[in-house]
Short mmCIF file of C-alpha atoms in Angstrom, two decimals:
data_model
loop_
_atom_site.label_atom_id
_atom_site.label_comp_id
_atom_site.label_asym_id
_atom_site.label_seq_id
_atom_site.Cartn_x
_atom_site.Cartn_y
_atom_site.Cartn_z
CA MET A 192 -30.50 -10.50 2.23
CA ARG A 193 -29.99 -7.55 -0.31
CA GLN A 194 -28.36 -9.09 -3.64
CA ARG A 195 -24.83 -8.14 -4.54
CA ARG A 196 -24.89 -6.61 -7.69
CA PRO A 197 -21.70 -5.15 -9.93
CA LEU A 198 -20.92 -1.76 -9.25
CA PHE A 199 -20.84 -0.88 -12.59
CA ARG A 200 -24.34 -2.11 -13.18
CA ALA A 201 -25.56 -0.65 -10.27
CA LEU A 202 -24.36 2.90 -11.52
CA ARG A 203 -25.94 2.14 -14.23
CA ALA A 204 -29.70 0.67 -13.89
CA ARG A 205 -30.36 1.83 -10.62
CA ALA A 206 -28.33 4.87 -9.49
CA ARG A 207 -28.28 6.00 -13.28
CA LEU A 208 -25.12 8.13 -12.20
CA THR A 209 -23.29 6.66 -15.87
CA ASP A 210 -23.30 4.86 -18.55
CA LYS A 211 -19.26 4.59 -19.37
CA SER A 212 -16.99 1.57 -18.87
CA GLU A 213 -14.68 4.25 -17.16
CA ILE A 214 -15.29 6.50 -14.41
CA ARG A 215 -12.85 8.63 -12.46
CA VAL A 216 -12.77 8.51 -8.75
CA GLU A 217 -11.23 10.79 -5.66
CA THR A 218 -9.48 9.06 -3.72
CA ALA A 219 -7.07 10.42 -0.28
CA ALA A 220 -4.49 9.01 -2.68
CA GLY A 221 -5.29 10.53 -5.52
CA ILE A 222 -7.61 10.41 -9.01
CA ILE A 223 -7.96 6.46 -9.92
CA THR A 224 -9.49 5.67 -13.00
CA PRO A 225 -11.80 2.11 -12.85
CA ARG A 226 -12.15 0.23 -16.07
CA LEU A 227 -15.20 -2.30 -16.43
CA GLU A 228 -13.90 -5.59 -18.53
CA ALA A 229 -16.43 -7.52 -20.48
CA ASP A 230 -16.57 -10.12 -18.24
CA GLY A 231 -17.80 -7.25 -15.60
CA GLU A 232 -14.27 -7.58 -13.35
CA VAL A 233 -12.97 -3.86 -12.97
CA THR A 234 -9.28 -2.82 -13.45
CA VAL A 235 -7.57 -0.12 -12.02
CA ASN A 236 -4.20 1.34 -12.05
CA MET A 237 -3.17 1.31 -9.11
CA GLY A 238 0.47 3.62 -9.60
CA ALA A 239 3.80 2.15 -10.04
CA PRO A 240 5.31 0.70 -6.07
CA VAL A 241 7.67 2.74 -4.16
CA PHE A 242 11.05 0.33 -3.25
CA GLU A 243 13.30 3.63 -1.72
CA ALA A 244 13.11 3.41 2.32
CA LYS A 245 12.49 7.67 2.68
CA ARG A 246 9.58 7.52 0.33
CA ILE A 247 8.09 4.50 1.99
CA PRO A 248 8.38 5.91 4.88
CA PHE A 249 10.73 3.16 6.49
CA ILE A 250 13.75 3.75 8.68
CA SER A 251 16.88 2.04 6.75
CA ASP A 252 20.24 2.65 6.45
CA SER A 253 19.91 0.86 2.70
CA ASP A 254 17.01 0.35 0.30
CA ALA A 255 17.99 -3.38 0.31
CA LEU A 256 14.95 -5.60 -0.89
CA VAL A 257 14.69 -7.95 1.55
CA GLN A 258 15.54 -5.90 5.42
CA PRO A 259 15.49 -7.90 8.66
CA LEU A 260 13.04 -6.62 11.52
CA GLU A 261 13.31 -6.92 15.26
CA VAL A 262 9.97 -8.04 16.31
CA ASP A 263 9.32 -9.25 19.36
CA GLY A 264 12.84 -10.61 20.35
CA THR A 265 12.67 -12.19 17.01
CA ALA A 266 14.27 -11.19 13.81
CA VAL A 267 11.78 -11.73 10.66
CA GLU A 268 12.26 -10.37 6.67
CA ILE A 269 10.39 -8.08 5.06
CA THR A 270 10.39 -5.96 1.96
CA ALA A 271 9.07 -2.36 2.49
CA VAL A 272 7.19 -1.02 -0.13
CA SER A 273 4.66 1.71 -1.20
CA MET A 274 1.79 2.07 -2.67
CA GLY A 275 0.44 5.12 -1.67
CA ASN A 276 0.61 3.81 1.63
CA PRO A 277 3.30 1.73 3.67
CA HIS A 278 3.74 -2.51 3.44
CA ALA A 279 5.72 -4.77 5.06
CA VAL A 280 5.60 -7.85 3.23
CA GLN A 281 6.51 -11.25 4.24
CA VAL A 282 7.06 -14.31 2.94
CA VAL A 283 5.48 -17.04 4.63
CA ALA A 284 5.27 -21.52 3.80
CA ASP A 285 0.93 -21.16 5.45
CA VAL A 286 -0.77 -18.43 5.63
CA ASP A 287 -3.25 -19.80 7.67
CA ALA A 288 -0.09 -20.80 10.03
CA ALA A 289 1.15 -17.09 10.12
CA PRO A 290 1.08 -14.81 12.97
CA VAL A 291 -1.36 -11.99 11.49
CA LEU A 292 -3.43 -11.57 15.00
CA THR A 293 -0.13 -11.31 17.24
CA GLN A 294 2.76 -10.27 15.29
CA GLY A 295 0.97 -7.88 12.49
CA PRO A 296 -0.14 -5.38 15.34
CA LEU A 297 3.43 -5.23 16.51
CA ILE A 298 5.03 -4.31 12.97
CA GLU A 299 2.08 -2.11 12.02
CA ARG A 300 3.35 0.09 15.35
CA HIS A 301 7.14 -1.14 14.83
CA ALA A 302 9.23 2.04 15.48
CA ARG A 303 10.94 1.74 11.95
CA PHE A 304 7.56 2.75 10.38
CA PRO A 305 6.70 6.11 11.90
CA GLU A 306 3.98 6.12 9.82
CA ARG A 307 2.65 2.53 10.39
CA VAL A 308 2.28 0.01 8.27
CA ASN A 309 0.05 -2.23 6.52
CA VAL A 310 1.48 -5.67 7.62
CA GLY A 311 1.37 -8.25 4.32
CA TYR A 312 1.86 -12.47 4.90
CA MET A 313 2.06 -13.94 1.35
CA GLN A 314 2.79 -17.73 0.74
CA VAL A 315 3.71 -18.47 -2.97
CA LEU A 316 1.67 -21.45 -4.81
CA ASP A 317 3.60 -21.04 -7.66
CA ARG A 318 5.26 -18.45 -9.91
CA GLY A 319 1.56 -17.28 -11.18
CA ARG A 320 -0.39 -17.91 -7.43
CA ILE A 321 -0.18 -16.60 -4.13
CA ARG A 322 -2.31 -16.59 -0.82
CA LEU A 323 -2.52 -13.07 1.11
CA ARG A 324 -3.29 -12.25 4.32
CA VAL A 325 -3.09 -8.55 5.67
CA TYR A 326 -3.17 -6.88 9.23
CA GLU A 327 -4.30 -3.18 7.91
CA ARG A 328 -3.00 -0.06 10.23
CA GLY A 329 -5.92 1.19 11.84
CA ALA A 330 -7.91 -1.64 11.33
CA GLY A 331 -6.96 -5.06 12.08
CA GLU A 332 -6.84 -8.16 9.62
CA THR A 333 -9.34 -7.27 6.62
CA LEU A 334 -10.77 -10.01 4.45
CA ALA A 335 -9.11 -8.32 1.83
CA CYS A 336 -6.87 -5.41 0.42
CA GLY A 337 -6.38 -4.22 -3.00
CA SER A 338 -3.30 -2.34 -1.99
CA GLY A 339 -1.78 -5.39 0.00
CA ALA A 340 -2.47 -7.75 -2.52
CA CYS A 341 -0.45 -5.01 -4.95
CA ALA A 342 2.47 -5.05 -2.64
CA ALA A 343 2.87 -8.09 -2.27
CA VAL A 344 2.88 -8.99 -5.47
CA ALA A 345 5.69 -6.21 -6.67
CA ALA A 346 7.37 -7.27 -3.72
CA GLY A 347 7.25 -10.98 -4.89
CA ILE A 348 8.20 -10.28 -8.60
CA ARG A 349 11.28 -7.84 -6.94
CA ARG A 350 12.37 -10.94 -5.08
CA GLY A 351 12.26 -12.98 -8.14
CA LEU A 352 9.38 -14.89 -7.03
CA LEU A 353 6.94 -14.36 -9.55
CA ASP A 354 5.90 -13.63 -12.68
CA ALA A 355 4.23 -10.66 -14.34
CA CYS A 356 0.71 -11.95 -14.18
CA VAL A 357 -0.30 -13.65 -10.94
CA ARG A 358 -3.62 -14.58 -8.97
CA VAL A 359 -3.72 -13.21 -5.29
CA SER A 360 -6.68 -15.21 -3.28
CA THR A 361 -7.67 -13.90 0.03
CA ARG A 362 -10.07 -14.75 2.42
CA GLY A 363 -12.25 -12.45 0.81
CA GLY A 364 -12.03 -13.21 -2.89
CA ASP A 365 -10.00 -13.23 -5.53
CA LEU A 366 -8.07 -10.51 -7.98
CA THR A 367 -5.48 -10.56 -10.55
CA ILE A 368 -2.29 -8.36 -10.54
CA ARG A 369 -0.31 -7.68 -13.22
CA TRP A 370 3.22 -5.31 -12.96
CA GLU A 371 5.76 -5.50 -15.88
CA GLY A 372 8.75 -3.72 -13.57
CA ALA A 373 10.72 -0.91 -13.23
CA ASP A 374 8.40 2.08 -13.42
CA ASN A 375 5.12 1.12 -14.62
CA PRO A 376 2.06 1.55 -12.94
CA VAL A 377 0.52 -2.05 -11.12
CA TRP A 378 -2.72 -3.00 -12.27
CA MET A 379 -5.39 -4.89 -10.66
CA THR A 380 -8.65 -6.54 -11.90
CA GLY A 381 -10.81 -7.90 -9.45
CA PRO A 382 -14.97 -8.38 -9.19
CA ALA A 383 -16.61 -4.88 -7.37
CA VAL A 384 -19.84 -5.40 -5.95
CA THR A 385 -22.56 -3.51 -3.56
CA VAL A 386 -21.99 -4.14 -0.60
CA PHE A 387 -24.28 -1.17 0.96
CA GLU A 388 -27.11 1.13 0.26
CA GLY A 389 -28.33 3.92 2.43
CA GLU A 390 -30.04 7.28 3.28
CA ILE A 391 -28.52 9.75 5.89
CA GLU A 392 -30.54 12.52 6.93
CA ILE A 393 -28.00 15.95 7.31
CA ASP A 394 -29.68 18.38 10.24
CA GLU A 395 -28.40 21.64 8.79
CA SER A 396 -29.81 23.71 11.59
#
């Protein structure tokens, strides 16, 4: 089994792609600039959360922070937020018992989310810690979701449930999310490791 190595260390030592502590990465959502911290973790500016319904997009007559959503005949309460992609965040008593695999796909394709939505289930442990499971649009439940962690913390802070710095525990590991509110960006810090290396041959004929 290939040993996991921190991403920046791999880029420096093996791939020799950079010797910098910050790199610019182009993604579908725009340019991000991961920063290597002294402890080996990586911090990324994830942008400011958006709660305005039409910008998420979420079909609603208001921008109320907590909104009812009818799912299979049952009303659930969600907070809709965009982190460059749409999220619907629920607060639950126990993420292990949350209906992620049954309810998640119904919310993902709900008619009020015209571009579909990532569905987050957040258990608040205290003002600085949460547990999280996310059903991602087009993928199903994943072990971790960075934008989902940011969306959940931003929703929790706006709802008065969380402080500005929160440890997020997912089934794939832990992240630290910081948000000072208003139009400030959300900062995500966590481990970055090499999980795959390979080669591909391209037929140019």
